[in-house]
Short mmCIF file of C-alpha atoms in Angstrom, two decimals:
data_model
loop_
_atom_site.label_atom_id
_atom_site.label_comp_id
_atom_site.label_asym_id
_atom_site.label_seq_id
_atom_site.Cartn_x
_atom_site.Cartn_y
_atom_site.Cartn_z
CA MET A 1 0.00 0.00 0.00
CA PRO A 2 1.96 3.03 -1.24
CA SER A 3 2.11 6.08 1.02
CA ILE A 4 2.52 9.51 -0.55
CA LEU A 5 3.12 12.82 1.22
CA VAL A 6 2.36 16.05 -0.66
CA ILE A 7 3.64 19.15 1.14
CA GLY A 8 1.75 22.21 -0.05
CA ALA A 9 -1.50 20.61 -1.14
CA SER A 10 -4.16 23.23 -0.64
CA ARG A 11 -4.43 24.34 -4.28
CA GLY A 12 -2.88 24.20 -7.72
CA LEU A 13 -0.47 21.40 -8.51
CA GLY A 14 -0.44 20.09 -4.94
CA ALA A 15 -4.20 19.68 -4.82
CA SER A 16 -4.20 17.94 -8.20
CA LEU A 17 -1.45 15.55 -7.11
CA VAL A 18 -3.42 14.62 -4.01
CA ASP A 19 -6.59 14.04 -6.01
CA GLN A 20 -4.90 11.85 -8.62
CA TYR A 21 -2.78 9.84 -6.20
CA SER A 22 -5.82 9.19 -4.00
CA LYS A 23 -7.48 7.39 -6.93
CA GLY A 24 -4.68 4.84 -7.08
CA THR A 25 -5.54 1.41 -5.71
CA GLY A 26 -4.39 1.09 -2.12
CA ASN A 27 -2.73 4.50 -1.98
CA THR A 28 -2.70 6.51 1.23
CA VAL A 29 -2.07 10.20 0.62
CA TYR A 30 -1.02 12.68 3.30
CA ALA A 31 -1.66 16.29 2.31
CA THR A 32 -0.38 19.35 4.17
CA SER A 33 -1.47 22.97 4.15
CA ARG A 34 -0.82 26.09 6.20
CA SER A 35 -4.50 26.50 7.02
CA ASP A 36 -6.64 24.23 9.17
CA ALA A 37 -6.92 20.70 7.86
CA SER A 38 -9.76 19.76 5.58
CA LYS A 39 -11.84 16.80 6.66
CA SER A 40 -10.00 13.62 5.69
CA LYS A 41 -11.71 11.22 3.34
CA GLU A 42 -11.03 7.83 1.86
CA GLY A 43 -7.42 7.62 0.82
CA ILE A 44 -6.53 11.17 1.92
CA ILE A 45 -5.36 12.35 5.34
CA TYR A 46 -5.18 16.12 5.56
CA ILE A 47 -2.64 17.74 7.90
CA GLY A 48 -3.21 21.43 8.59
CA GLY A 49 -1.12 24.08 10.25
CA ILE A 50 2.15 23.16 8.50
CA ASP A 51 3.89 26.37 7.46
CA VAL A 52 7.10 25.31 5.71
CA ALA A 53 8.56 28.79 6.21
CA THR A 54 8.87 28.10 9.94
CA GLU A 55 11.55 26.01 11.65
CA SER A 56 8.93 24.05 13.58
CA ALA A 57 7.28 22.66 10.43
CA GLY A 58 9.45 19.54 10.26
CA PRO A 59 9.03 18.39 13.88
CA GLU A 60 5.30 19.16 13.81
CA LEU A 61 4.78 17.22 10.61
CA VAL A 62 6.75 14.21 11.85
CA SER A 63 4.87 14.07 15.14
CA ILE A 64 1.56 13.85 13.27
CA LEU A 65 2.75 11.41 10.60
CA LYS A 66 4.22 8.99 13.15
CA LYS A 67 0.74 8.36 14.51
CA SER A 68 -0.41 6.65 11.32
CA ALA A 69 2.53 6.17 8.95
CA SER A 70 5.45 3.80 9.37
CA SER A 71 7.12 4.85 6.12
CA LEU A 72 6.62 7.03 3.05
CA ASP A 73 7.19 5.88 -0.52
CA ILE A 74 7.00 9.30 -2.17
CA VAL A 75 7.40 12.81 -0.76
CA ILE A 76 6.61 15.73 -3.06
CA ILE A 77 7.43 19.22 -1.79
CA THR A 78 5.45 21.64 -3.90
CA ALA A 79 4.86 24.49 -1.44
CA GLY A 80 5.87 27.74 -3.08
CA TYR A 81 5.60 31.50 -3.15
CA PHE A 82 6.13 33.91 -6.06
CA GLY A 83 6.58 37.62 -5.46
CA THR A 84 7.35 39.78 -8.49
CA GLU A 85 10.21 42.28 -8.49
CA SER A 86 12.22 44.41 -10.87
CA PHE A 87 15.68 45.95 -10.77
CA ASP A 88 14.07 49.30 -9.98
CA GLU A 89 11.83 47.84 -7.28
CA PRO A 90 13.45 44.83 -5.57
CA SER A 91 11.80 43.51 -2.41
CA TRP A 92 13.81 42.31 0.59
CA GLU A 93 10.72 40.84 2.23
CA LYS A 94 9.58 38.94 -0.87
CA GLN A 95 13.05 37.55 -1.49
CA LEU A 96 13.39 36.30 2.08
CA LYS A 97 10.04 34.54 1.80
CA MET A 98 10.91 32.96 -1.56
CA TYR A 99 14.30 31.67 -0.40
CA THR A 100 12.88 30.35 2.87
CA THR A 101 9.97 28.58 1.21
CA SER A 102 11.76 27.24 -1.85
CA SER A 103 15.29 26.36 -0.81
CA ILE A 104 15.70 26.44 2.98
CA ALA A 105 12.53 24.62 4.06
CA PRO A 106 13.16 21.42 2.03
CA VAL A 107 16.46 20.74 3.83
CA PHE A 108 14.80 20.79 7.23
CA LEU A 109 11.70 18.90 6.15
CA VAL A 110 13.72 16.10 4.57
CA HIS A 111 16.11 16.03 7.54
CA HIS A 112 13.29 15.43 10.01
CA LEU A 113 11.54 12.86 7.82
CA VAL A 114 14.73 10.84 7.38
CA LYS A 115 15.79 11.05 11.02
CA ALA A 116 12.30 9.90 12.08
CA GLY A 117 12.69 6.79 9.94
CA LEU A 118 9.85 7.76 7.61
CA LEU A 119 12.10 7.65 4.54
CA ALA A 120 14.15 4.58 3.76
CA GLU A 121 15.66 2.64 0.85
CA GLY A 122 13.47 3.03 -2.22
CA SER A 123 11.75 6.21 -1.03
CA LYS A 124 11.55 9.08 -3.52
CA ILE A 125 11.79 12.79 -2.74
CA ILE A 126 10.57 15.13 -5.47
CA LEU A 127 11.29 18.84 -5.16
CA VAL A 128 9.01 20.90 -7.39
CA SER A 129 11.24 23.52 -8.93
CA SER A 130 10.94 25.41 -12.21
CA GLU A 131 12.86 25.95 -15.42
CA SER A 132 13.25 29.48 -14.07
CA GLY A 133 15.92 28.08 -11.74
CA SER A 134 18.18 27.11 -14.64
CA ILE A 135 21.02 29.60 -15.08
CA THR A 136 21.79 28.15 -18.52
CA LEU A 137 18.25 28.79 -19.78
CA ARG A 138 18.26 32.47 -18.93
CA HIS A 139 18.41 34.47 -22.15
CA GLU A 140 18.46 38.13 -23.13
CA SER A 141 15.16 37.67 -24.95
CA GLU A 142 13.33 37.43 -21.61
CA GLY A 143 15.43 40.01 -19.78
CA GLY A 144 16.23 40.19 -16.08
CA GLY A 145 14.13 40.92 -13.00
CA ASN A 146 12.29 38.62 -10.61
CA TYR A 147 15.57 37.99 -8.80
CA GLY A 148 14.15 36.17 -5.83
CA HIS A 149 12.01 33.86 -7.94
CA HIS A 150 14.80 32.74 -10.25
CA ALA A 151 17.55 32.63 -7.65
CA SER A 152 15.50 30.77 -5.02
CA LYS A 153 14.67 28.08 -7.59
CA ALA A 154 18.35 27.86 -8.57
CA ALA A 155 19.12 27.44 -4.87
CA LEU A 156 16.45 24.73 -4.65
CA ASN A 157 18.15 22.89 -7.51
CA MET A 158 21.42 22.96 -5.57
CA THR A 159 19.59 21.78 -2.46
CA GLY A 160 18.21 18.83 -4.40
CA LYS A 161 21.65 17.91 -5.73
CA LEU A 162 23.25 18.03 -2.28
CA LEU A 163 20.42 16.04 -0.67
CA SER A 164 20.86 13.39 -3.36
CA LEU A 165 24.54 13.05 -2.46
CA ASP A 166 23.78 12.76 1.26
CA LEU A 167 20.98 10.24 0.79
CA LYS A 168 22.23 8.06 -2.06
CA SER A 169 23.95 5.61 0.29
CA LYS A 170 20.59 5.11 2.02
CA GLY A 171 18.95 4.26 -1.30
CA ILE A 172 16.72 7.36 -1.16
CA VAL A 173 16.09 9.01 -4.54
CA VAL A 174 15.99 12.80 -4.91
CA GLY A 175 14.93 14.74 -7.98
CA THR A 176 14.06 18.33 -8.87
CA MET A 177 11.30 18.85 -11.43
CA HIS A 178 9.86 21.56 -13.64
CA PRO A 179 6.22 20.39 -13.80
CA GLY A 180 5.24 22.85 -16.52
CA PHE A 181 3.92 26.38 -16.87
CA MET A 182 0.50 26.21 -15.24
CA ARG A 183 -2.79 28.07 -15.27
CA THR A 184 -2.93 28.66 -11.52
CA GLU A 185 -3.91 31.41 -9.13
CA MET A 186 -0.19 31.87 -8.42
CA THR A 187 0.76 32.63 -12.02
CA LYS A 188 -2.37 34.73 -12.46
CA SER A 189 -1.66 36.74 -9.32
CA VAL A 190 1.68 37.91 -10.74
CA GLY A 191 0.21 38.79 -14.12
CA PHE A 192 1.51 35.77 -15.99
CA ASP A 193 -1.96 34.81 -17.19
CA LYS A 194 -1.25 37.07 -20.18
CA PHE A 195 1.33 34.46 -21.24
CA TRP A 196 -0.88 31.40 -20.76
CA GLU A 197 -1.87 30.97 -24.40
CA ASP A 198 1.41 31.77 -26.13
CA GLY A 199 3.39 30.03 -23.40
CA GLY A 200 1.51 26.74 -23.64
CA ALA A 201 0.30 26.81 -20.05
CA VAL A 202 -1.50 23.69 -18.87
CA THR A 203 -3.92 23.00 -16.05
CA PRO A 204 -2.61 21.67 -12.72
CA ASP A 205 -4.38 18.38 -13.49
CA GLU A 206 -2.44 17.98 -16.73
CA ALA A 207 0.85 18.85 -15.03
CA ALA A 208 0.13 16.45 -12.16
CA LYS A 209 -0.62 13.58 -14.54
CA SER A 210 2.71 14.05 -16.36
CA LEU A 211 4.63 14.38 -13.11
CA ILE A 212 3.10 11.26 -11.56
CA GLU A 213 3.90 9.22 -14.66
CA PHE A 214 7.49 10.44 -14.63
CA ILE A 215 7.97 9.79 -10.92
CA GLU A 216 6.87 6.19 -11.43
CA GLY A 217 10.01 5.45 -13.43
CA PHE A 218 12.34 7.81 -11.57
CA ASN A 219 14.97 5.77 -9.73
CA LEU A 220 18.39 5.86 -8.12
CA SER A 221 20.13 5.98 -11.51
CA LYS A 222 18.69 9.48 -11.99
CA THR A 223 19.01 10.76 -8.41
CA GLY A 224 20.16 14.37 -8.16
CA GLU A 225 18.99 15.25 -11.66
CA TYR A 226 16.79 18.10 -12.89
CA TRP A 227 13.98 17.21 -15.30
CA ALA A 228 11.03 18.61 -17.22
CA PRO A 229 8.62 15.65 -17.57
CA ARG A 230 6.55 17.53 -20.18
CA GLY A 231 9.63 18.43 -22.21
CA PRO A 232 10.50 21.83 -23.71
CA ARG A 233 7.04 22.81 -24.95
CA ASP A 234 6.47 25.53 -22.34
CA ILE A 235 10.09 26.65 -21.88
CA GLY A 236 10.31 29.78 -23.97
CA THR A 237 14.11 29.89 -24.16
CA ALA A 238 14.68 26.16 -24.72
CA GLU A 239 15.27 26.25 -28.49
CA ALA A 240 17.29 29.47 -28.39
CA VAL A 241 19.65 27.98 -25.81
CA LEU A 242 19.56 24.22 -26.40
CA GLY A 243 18.61 23.91 -30.06
CA LYS A 244 15.72 22.17 -31.81
CA ASP A 245 14.32 18.62 -31.73
CA LEU A 246 14.59 18.38 -27.95
CA ALA A 247 13.47 15.27 -26.10
CA THR A 248 10.41 14.74 -23.93
CA PRO A 249 10.95 14.25 -21.01
CA LEU A 250 13.83 16.72 -21.05
CA LYS A 251 16.81 16.67 -18.70
CA LEU A 252 17.37 20.33 -17.87
CA PRO A 253 20.75 22.08 -17.60
CA TRP A 254 21.70 23.75 -14.37
#
């Protein structure tokens, strides 16, 4: 009976992952959110009050999970925050929140899950990143700006690589993923809905389906790698930087 933990499951990709995993035969899905827990239902156990931007999130999550879970097969950390900035108007507060949520929190969450014995040989940790964290894919055609968003995702990619090195001997797989450009409240709230059509944005359900399929075959031979399960179709700079006839799924450059 596979056990899946989705951290950041209240909306968007996280909510879609929970919904789709819960339909799998025998799956038990644990779903966290910052707000109060929704009422659990068949196959889904909701865990509220988990704010990944706080140091106490890891211990609090472990103490709740230990009551009903002996181990976790898949952990997906998809909690995120996007605050827009420009060179003329950078935001110290937004950057701190983006770094804390994207690249600092996963270290502590994974640390506590491993030390509690909830992750073991064969477990998979998936860090939801973005192609925006690839330094190689940045191109003059899209310009600069949004420093905290890009840099915190680049830091998350480094976090994933380092975790993979620390956990490989335990047989625990770690991967960072660009799930796709999505039609979510997050992208809409920063004005990116104007790019949905031309940018090939997909629904969270579509992105979740592709991600779940990719995770199924993701194993220790690929640990520490950075992938786009849906390929280059929504990565605007992919052809300009990497050339044409790119593969799907696509291994992304750092």
